[in-house]
Coordinates of C-alpha atoms and ligand atoms in Angstrom, one line a residue:
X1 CA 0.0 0.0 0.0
X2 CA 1.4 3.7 -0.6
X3 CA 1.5 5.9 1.7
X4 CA -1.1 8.4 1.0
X5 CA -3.7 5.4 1.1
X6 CA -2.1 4.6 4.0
X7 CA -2.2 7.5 5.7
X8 CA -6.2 7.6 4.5
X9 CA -7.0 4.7 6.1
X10 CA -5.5 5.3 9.4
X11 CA -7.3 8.8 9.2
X12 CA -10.6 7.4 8.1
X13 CA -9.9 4.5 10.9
X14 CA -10.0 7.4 13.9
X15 CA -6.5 6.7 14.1
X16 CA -4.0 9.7 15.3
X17 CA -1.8 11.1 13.3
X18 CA 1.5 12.2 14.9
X19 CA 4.5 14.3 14.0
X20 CA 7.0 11.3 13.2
X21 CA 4.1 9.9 11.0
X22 CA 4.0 10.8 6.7
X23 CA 1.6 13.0 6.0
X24 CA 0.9 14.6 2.7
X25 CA 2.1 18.4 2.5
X26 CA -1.2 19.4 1.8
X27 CA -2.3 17.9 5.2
X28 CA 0.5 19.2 6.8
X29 CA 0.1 22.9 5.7
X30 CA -3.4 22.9 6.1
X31 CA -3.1 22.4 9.8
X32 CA -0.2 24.6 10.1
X33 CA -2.7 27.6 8.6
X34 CA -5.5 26.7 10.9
X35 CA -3.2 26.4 14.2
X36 CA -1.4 29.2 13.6
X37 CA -4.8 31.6 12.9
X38 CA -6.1 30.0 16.0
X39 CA -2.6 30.8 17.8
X40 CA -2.6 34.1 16.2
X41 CA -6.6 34.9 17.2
X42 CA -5.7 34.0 20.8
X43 CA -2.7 36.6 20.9
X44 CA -4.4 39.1 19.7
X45 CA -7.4 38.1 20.9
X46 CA -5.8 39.9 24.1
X47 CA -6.3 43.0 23.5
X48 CA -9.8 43.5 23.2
X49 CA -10.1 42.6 27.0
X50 CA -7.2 43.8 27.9
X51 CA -8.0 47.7 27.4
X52 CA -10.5 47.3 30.5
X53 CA -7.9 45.7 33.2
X54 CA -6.9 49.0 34.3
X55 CA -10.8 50.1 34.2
X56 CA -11.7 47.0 36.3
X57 CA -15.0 47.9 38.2
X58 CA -13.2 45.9 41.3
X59 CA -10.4 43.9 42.8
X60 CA -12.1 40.9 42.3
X61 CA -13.5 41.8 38.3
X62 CA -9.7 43.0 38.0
X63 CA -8.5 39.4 38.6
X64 CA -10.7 37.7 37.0
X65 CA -9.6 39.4 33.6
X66 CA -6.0 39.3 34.4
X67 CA -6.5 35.5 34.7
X68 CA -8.4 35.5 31.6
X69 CA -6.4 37.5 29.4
X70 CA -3.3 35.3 30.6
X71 CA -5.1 31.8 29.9
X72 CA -5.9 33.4 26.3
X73 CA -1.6 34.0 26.1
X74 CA -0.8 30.8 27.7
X75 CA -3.6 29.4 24.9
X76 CA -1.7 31.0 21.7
X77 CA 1.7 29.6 23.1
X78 CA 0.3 26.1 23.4
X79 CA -1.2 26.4 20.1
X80 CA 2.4 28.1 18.4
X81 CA 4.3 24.7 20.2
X82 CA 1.7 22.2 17.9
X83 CA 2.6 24.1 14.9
X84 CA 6.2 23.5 16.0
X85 CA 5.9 19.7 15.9
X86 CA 4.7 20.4 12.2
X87 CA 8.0 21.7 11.5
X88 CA 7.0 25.6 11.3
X89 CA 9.0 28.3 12.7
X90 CA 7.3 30.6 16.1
X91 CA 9.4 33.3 14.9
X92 CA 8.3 33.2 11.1
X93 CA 4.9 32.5 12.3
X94 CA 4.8 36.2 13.8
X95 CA 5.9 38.0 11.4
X96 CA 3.5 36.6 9.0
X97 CA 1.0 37.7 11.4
X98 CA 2.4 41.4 11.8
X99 CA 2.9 41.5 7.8
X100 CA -0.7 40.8 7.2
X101 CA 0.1 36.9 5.5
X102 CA -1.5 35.4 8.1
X103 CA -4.9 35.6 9.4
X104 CA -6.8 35.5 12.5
X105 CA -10.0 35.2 13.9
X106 CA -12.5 38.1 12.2
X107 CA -13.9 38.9 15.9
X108 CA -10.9 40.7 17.8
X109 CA -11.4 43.6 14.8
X110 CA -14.0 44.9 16.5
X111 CA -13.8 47.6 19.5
X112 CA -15.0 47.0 23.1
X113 CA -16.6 50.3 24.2
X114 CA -18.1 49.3 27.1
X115 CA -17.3 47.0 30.3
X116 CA -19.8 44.5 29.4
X117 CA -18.4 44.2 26.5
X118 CA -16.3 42.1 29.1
X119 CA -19.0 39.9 29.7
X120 CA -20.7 39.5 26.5
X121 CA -16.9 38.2 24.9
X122 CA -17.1 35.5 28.1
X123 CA -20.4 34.7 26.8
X124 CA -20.6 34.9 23.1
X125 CA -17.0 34.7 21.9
X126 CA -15.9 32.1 24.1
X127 CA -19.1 30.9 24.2
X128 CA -18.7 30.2 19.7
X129 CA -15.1 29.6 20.4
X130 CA -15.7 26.5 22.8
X131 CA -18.9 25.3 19.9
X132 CA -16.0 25.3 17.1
X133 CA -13.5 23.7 19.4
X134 CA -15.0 20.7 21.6
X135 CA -14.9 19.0 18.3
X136 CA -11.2 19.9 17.9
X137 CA -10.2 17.6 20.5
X138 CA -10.9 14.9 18.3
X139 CA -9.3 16.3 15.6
X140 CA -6.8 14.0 13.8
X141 CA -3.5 15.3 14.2
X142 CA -2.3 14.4 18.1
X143 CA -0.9 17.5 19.2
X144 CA -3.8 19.6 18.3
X145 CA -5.9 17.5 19.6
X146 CA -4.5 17.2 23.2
X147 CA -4.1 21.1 23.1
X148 CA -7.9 21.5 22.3
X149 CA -8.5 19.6 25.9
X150 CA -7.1 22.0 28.2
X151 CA -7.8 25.5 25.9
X152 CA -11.4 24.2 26.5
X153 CA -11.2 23.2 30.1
X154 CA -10.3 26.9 30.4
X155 CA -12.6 28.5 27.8
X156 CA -15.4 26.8 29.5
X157 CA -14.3 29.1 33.0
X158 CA -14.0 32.7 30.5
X159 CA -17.4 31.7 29.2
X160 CA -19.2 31.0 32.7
X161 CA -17.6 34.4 33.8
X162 CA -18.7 36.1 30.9
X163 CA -22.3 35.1 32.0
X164 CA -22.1 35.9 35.2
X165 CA -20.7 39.2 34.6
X166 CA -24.1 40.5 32.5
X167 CA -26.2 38.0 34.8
X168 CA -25.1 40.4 38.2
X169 CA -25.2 43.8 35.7
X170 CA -28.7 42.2 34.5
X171 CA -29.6 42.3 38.1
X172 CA -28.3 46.1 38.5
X173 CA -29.8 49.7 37.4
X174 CA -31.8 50.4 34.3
X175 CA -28.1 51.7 33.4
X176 CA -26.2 48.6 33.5
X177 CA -29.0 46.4 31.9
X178 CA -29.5 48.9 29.0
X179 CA -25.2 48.7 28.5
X180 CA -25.6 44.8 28.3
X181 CA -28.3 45.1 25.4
X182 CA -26.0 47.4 23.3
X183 CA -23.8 45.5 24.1
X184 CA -24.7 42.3 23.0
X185 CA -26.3 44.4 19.8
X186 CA -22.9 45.1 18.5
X187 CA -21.5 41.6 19.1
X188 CA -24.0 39.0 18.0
X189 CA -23.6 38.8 14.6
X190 CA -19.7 39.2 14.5
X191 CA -20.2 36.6 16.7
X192 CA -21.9 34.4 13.9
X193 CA -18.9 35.1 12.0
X194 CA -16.6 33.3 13.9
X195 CA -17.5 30.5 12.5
X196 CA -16.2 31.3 8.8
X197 CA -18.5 31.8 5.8
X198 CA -20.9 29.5 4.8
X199 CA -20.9 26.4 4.2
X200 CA -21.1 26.9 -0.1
X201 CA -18.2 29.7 0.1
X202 CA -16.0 27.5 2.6
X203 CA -12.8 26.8 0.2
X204 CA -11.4 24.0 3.0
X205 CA -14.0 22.5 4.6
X206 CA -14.5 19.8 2.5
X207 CA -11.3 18.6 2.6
X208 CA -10.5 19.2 5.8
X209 CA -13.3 17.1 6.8
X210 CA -12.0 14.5 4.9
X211 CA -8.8 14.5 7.0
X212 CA -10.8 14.7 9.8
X213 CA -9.0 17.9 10.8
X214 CA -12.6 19.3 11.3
X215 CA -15.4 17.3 12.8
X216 CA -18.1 19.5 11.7
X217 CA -18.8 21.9 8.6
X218 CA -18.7 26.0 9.8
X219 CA -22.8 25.9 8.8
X220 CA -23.4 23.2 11.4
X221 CA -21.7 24.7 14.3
X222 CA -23.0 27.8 13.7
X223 CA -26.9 26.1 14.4
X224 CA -25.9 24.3 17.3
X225 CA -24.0 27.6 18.7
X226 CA -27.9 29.7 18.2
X227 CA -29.6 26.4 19.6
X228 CA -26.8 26.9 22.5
X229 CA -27.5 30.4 23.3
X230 CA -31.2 31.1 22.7
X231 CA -32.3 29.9 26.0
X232 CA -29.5 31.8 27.6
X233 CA -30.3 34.7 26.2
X234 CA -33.9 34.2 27.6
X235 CA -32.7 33.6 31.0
X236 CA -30.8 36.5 30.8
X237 CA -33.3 38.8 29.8
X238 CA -31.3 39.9 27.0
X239 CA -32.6 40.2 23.1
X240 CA -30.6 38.9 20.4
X241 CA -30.7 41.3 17.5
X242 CA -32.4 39.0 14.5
X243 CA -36.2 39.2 14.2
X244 CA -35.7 36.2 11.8
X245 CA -34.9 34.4 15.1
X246 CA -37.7 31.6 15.6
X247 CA -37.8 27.9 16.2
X248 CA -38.8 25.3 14.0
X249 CA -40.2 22.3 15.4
X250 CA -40.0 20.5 12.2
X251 CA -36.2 21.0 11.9
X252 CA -36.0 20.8 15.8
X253 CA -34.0 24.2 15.5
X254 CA -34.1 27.8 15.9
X255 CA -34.1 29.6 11.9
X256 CA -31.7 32.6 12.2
X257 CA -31.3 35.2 10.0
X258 CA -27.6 35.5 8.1
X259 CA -24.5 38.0 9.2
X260 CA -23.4 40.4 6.5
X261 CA -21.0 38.6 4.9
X262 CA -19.8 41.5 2.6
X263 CA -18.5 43.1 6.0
X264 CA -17.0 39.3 7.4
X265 CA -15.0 39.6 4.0
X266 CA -14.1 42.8 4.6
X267 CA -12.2 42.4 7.9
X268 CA -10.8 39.3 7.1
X269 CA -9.3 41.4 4.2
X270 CA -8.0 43.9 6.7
X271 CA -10.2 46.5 6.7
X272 CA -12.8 46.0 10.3
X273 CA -13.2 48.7 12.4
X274 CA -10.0 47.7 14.7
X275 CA -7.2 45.7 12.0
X276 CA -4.8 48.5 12.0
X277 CA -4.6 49.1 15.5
X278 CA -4.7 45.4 16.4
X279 CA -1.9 44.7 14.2
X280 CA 0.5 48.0 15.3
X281 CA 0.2 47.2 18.8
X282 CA 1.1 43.4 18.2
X283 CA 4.2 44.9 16.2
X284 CA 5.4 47.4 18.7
X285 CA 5.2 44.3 21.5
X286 CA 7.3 41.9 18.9
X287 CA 10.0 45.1 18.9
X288 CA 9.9 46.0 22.4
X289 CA 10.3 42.6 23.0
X290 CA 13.8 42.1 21.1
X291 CA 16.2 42.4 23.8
X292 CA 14.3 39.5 25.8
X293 CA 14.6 37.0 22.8
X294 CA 18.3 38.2 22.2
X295 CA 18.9 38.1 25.8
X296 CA 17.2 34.3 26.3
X297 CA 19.1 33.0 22.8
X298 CA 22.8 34.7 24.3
X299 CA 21.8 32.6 27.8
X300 CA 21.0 29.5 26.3
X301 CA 23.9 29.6 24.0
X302 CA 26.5 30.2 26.8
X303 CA 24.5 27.4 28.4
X304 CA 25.4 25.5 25.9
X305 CA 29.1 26.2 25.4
X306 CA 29.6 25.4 28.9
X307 CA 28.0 21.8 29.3
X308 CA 29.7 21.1 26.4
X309 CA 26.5 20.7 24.2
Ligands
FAQ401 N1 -11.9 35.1 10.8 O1 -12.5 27.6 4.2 P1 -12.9 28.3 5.5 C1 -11.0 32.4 20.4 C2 -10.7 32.4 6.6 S1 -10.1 31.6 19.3 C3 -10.9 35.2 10.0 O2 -14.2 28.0 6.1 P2 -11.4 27.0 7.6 C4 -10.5 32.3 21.9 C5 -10.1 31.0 6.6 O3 -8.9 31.0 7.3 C6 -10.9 32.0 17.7 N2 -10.7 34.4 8.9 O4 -11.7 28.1 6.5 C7 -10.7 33.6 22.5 C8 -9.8 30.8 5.1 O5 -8.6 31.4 4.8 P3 -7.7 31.1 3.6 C9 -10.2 31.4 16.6 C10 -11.6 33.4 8.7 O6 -10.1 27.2 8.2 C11 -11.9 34.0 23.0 C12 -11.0 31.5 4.5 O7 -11.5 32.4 5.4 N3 -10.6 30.0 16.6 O8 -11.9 33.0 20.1 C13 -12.6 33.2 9.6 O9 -11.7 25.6 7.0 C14 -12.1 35.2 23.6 C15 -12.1 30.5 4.0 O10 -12.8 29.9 5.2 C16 -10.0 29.1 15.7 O11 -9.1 29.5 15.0 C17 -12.8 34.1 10.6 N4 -13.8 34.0 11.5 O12 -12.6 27.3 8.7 C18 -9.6 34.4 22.7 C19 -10.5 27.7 15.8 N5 -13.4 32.2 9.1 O13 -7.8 29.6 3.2 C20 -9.8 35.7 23.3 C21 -9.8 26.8 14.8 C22 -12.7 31.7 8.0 O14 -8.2 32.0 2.5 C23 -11.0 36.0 23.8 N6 -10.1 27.1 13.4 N7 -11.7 32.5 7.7 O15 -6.3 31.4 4.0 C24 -11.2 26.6 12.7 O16 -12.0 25.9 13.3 C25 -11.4 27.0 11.3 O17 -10.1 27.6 10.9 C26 -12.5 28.1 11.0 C27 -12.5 28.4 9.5 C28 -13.9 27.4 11.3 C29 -12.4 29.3 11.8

């Protein structure tokens, strides 16, 4: 048998593949674009939250996103150490992030305005992220898939404290309630996005399916994230922006009405509300953070010189 049928049958089989094993290149960079967008989407995916930690409403709100914010870095490191075992670079990987080659995740190009924007990225965007992920962990390709376990041990805690946040501002003044709503106004549907464009306009999902790198098409875990949040939108009090929004009891789903998608290719293209701002402040962190790599490569290389290594 040759290897590529090889390789299909142990992929078809539920078998793992691992880094020592052959894998065709197309396999291989395939996965390395879709870790290192998910690596990428979790760096920058920092920043959105991070611009209230110094506007914490408390101690204990102040905490809770400083633990957040460094799961989500802790998150993009794991993620940049599978890529590794594929053989790419950390180092190349970020600069094809700060030079625009690379993408990541559509939803951190938007701004967050208000502090329940806080809660409402707990809720919604980890709340999509953990949908689209779950099924990562049995993802083919070993690494990835033992990453996805723990990233969503700890998106499942950033989602419950998402909802607990708007659930006690819910519970507050006219004020805070009416900040939730416009809140969760501006981020449903970028929400939505998250989980790429449709189905009929998805260029890898077919494929990747059939390496079993995803477990479910973007059109399906879209569904089962509005089946997902309907009812805790309800219990929240909250409205979801989409007066297409209604279940069917034939399909034994809710219908939803569809995100702009001329606007989802716009800021995947680079041009959202927040892409250029995003991007500079990732760049000036890579450059301020030069003497730390040089210093950390100068260690280890004395280190080496004097074991002998
Ligand atoms: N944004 O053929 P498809 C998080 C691109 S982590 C930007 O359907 P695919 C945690 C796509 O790359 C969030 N680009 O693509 C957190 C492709 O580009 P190409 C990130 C997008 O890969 C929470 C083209 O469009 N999660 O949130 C997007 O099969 C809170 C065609 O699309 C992951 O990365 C998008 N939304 O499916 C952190 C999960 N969608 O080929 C902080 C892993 C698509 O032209 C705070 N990734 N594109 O270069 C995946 O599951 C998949 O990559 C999809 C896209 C489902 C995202």
């Amino acid at each position: 048998m040759d290897l590529e049928a090889e390789f299909e049958r142990a992929v078809s089989g539920e078998q793992r593949v691992e880094p020592r094993d052959w894998m065709p290149d197309g396999y291989r960079k395939t996965l390395i674009r879709q870790i290192a967008q998910h690596a990428h989407s979790e760096i920058i995916g920092m920043q959105p939250e991070g611009n209230w930690i110094s506007r914490a409403p408390s101690l204990r709100r102040k905490a809770i996103l400083l633990a957040k914010v460094q799961d989500e870095a802790g998150h993009g490191l794991y993620l940049y150490a599978a890529t590794e075992t594929l053989g790419a670079d950390r180092g190349e990987l970020t600069e094809n992030l700060i030079n625009g080659r690379q993408k990541y995740s559509s939803i951190f190009n938007y701004p967050t305005l208000s502090y329940a924007d806080v809660g409402t990225i707990g809720w919604l965007v980890d709340g999509a992220a953990i949908c689209n992920q779950v099924p990562l962990c049995r993802t083919s390709y070993g690494p990835y898939a033992r990453a996805m376990i723990r990233i969503c041990k700890e998106e499942s805690f950033h989602q419950r404290q998402g909802y607990e946040l708007l659930m006690t501002m819910m519970s507050g003044t006219d004020a805070q309630r009416a900040m939730v709503q416009e809140s969760v106004n501006r981020f449903w549907w970028p929400s939505l996005m998250m989980f790429g464009p449709p189905d009929s306009e998805s260029s890898n999902t077919e494929q990747s399916m059939k390496w079993r790198i995803k477990r479910n098409t973007n059109d399906e875990l879209r569904q089962k994230f509005v089946d997902m949040t309907v009812p805790q939108a309800e219990k929240l009090g909250v409205t979801l922006p989409d007066p297409d929004l209604k279940w069917n009891e034939e399909r034994g789903h809710y219908d939803f009405g569809q995100p702009d998608w001329d606007e989802f290719w716009q800021v995947v293209g680079g041009n959202g509300p927040t892409n250029a701002q995003r991007i500079a402040h990732r760049r000036k962190a890579h450059e301020d953070g030069e003497w730390v790599r040089a210093a950390a490569a100068a260690h280890a290389s004395r280190r080496a010189r004097q074991e002998g290594v």
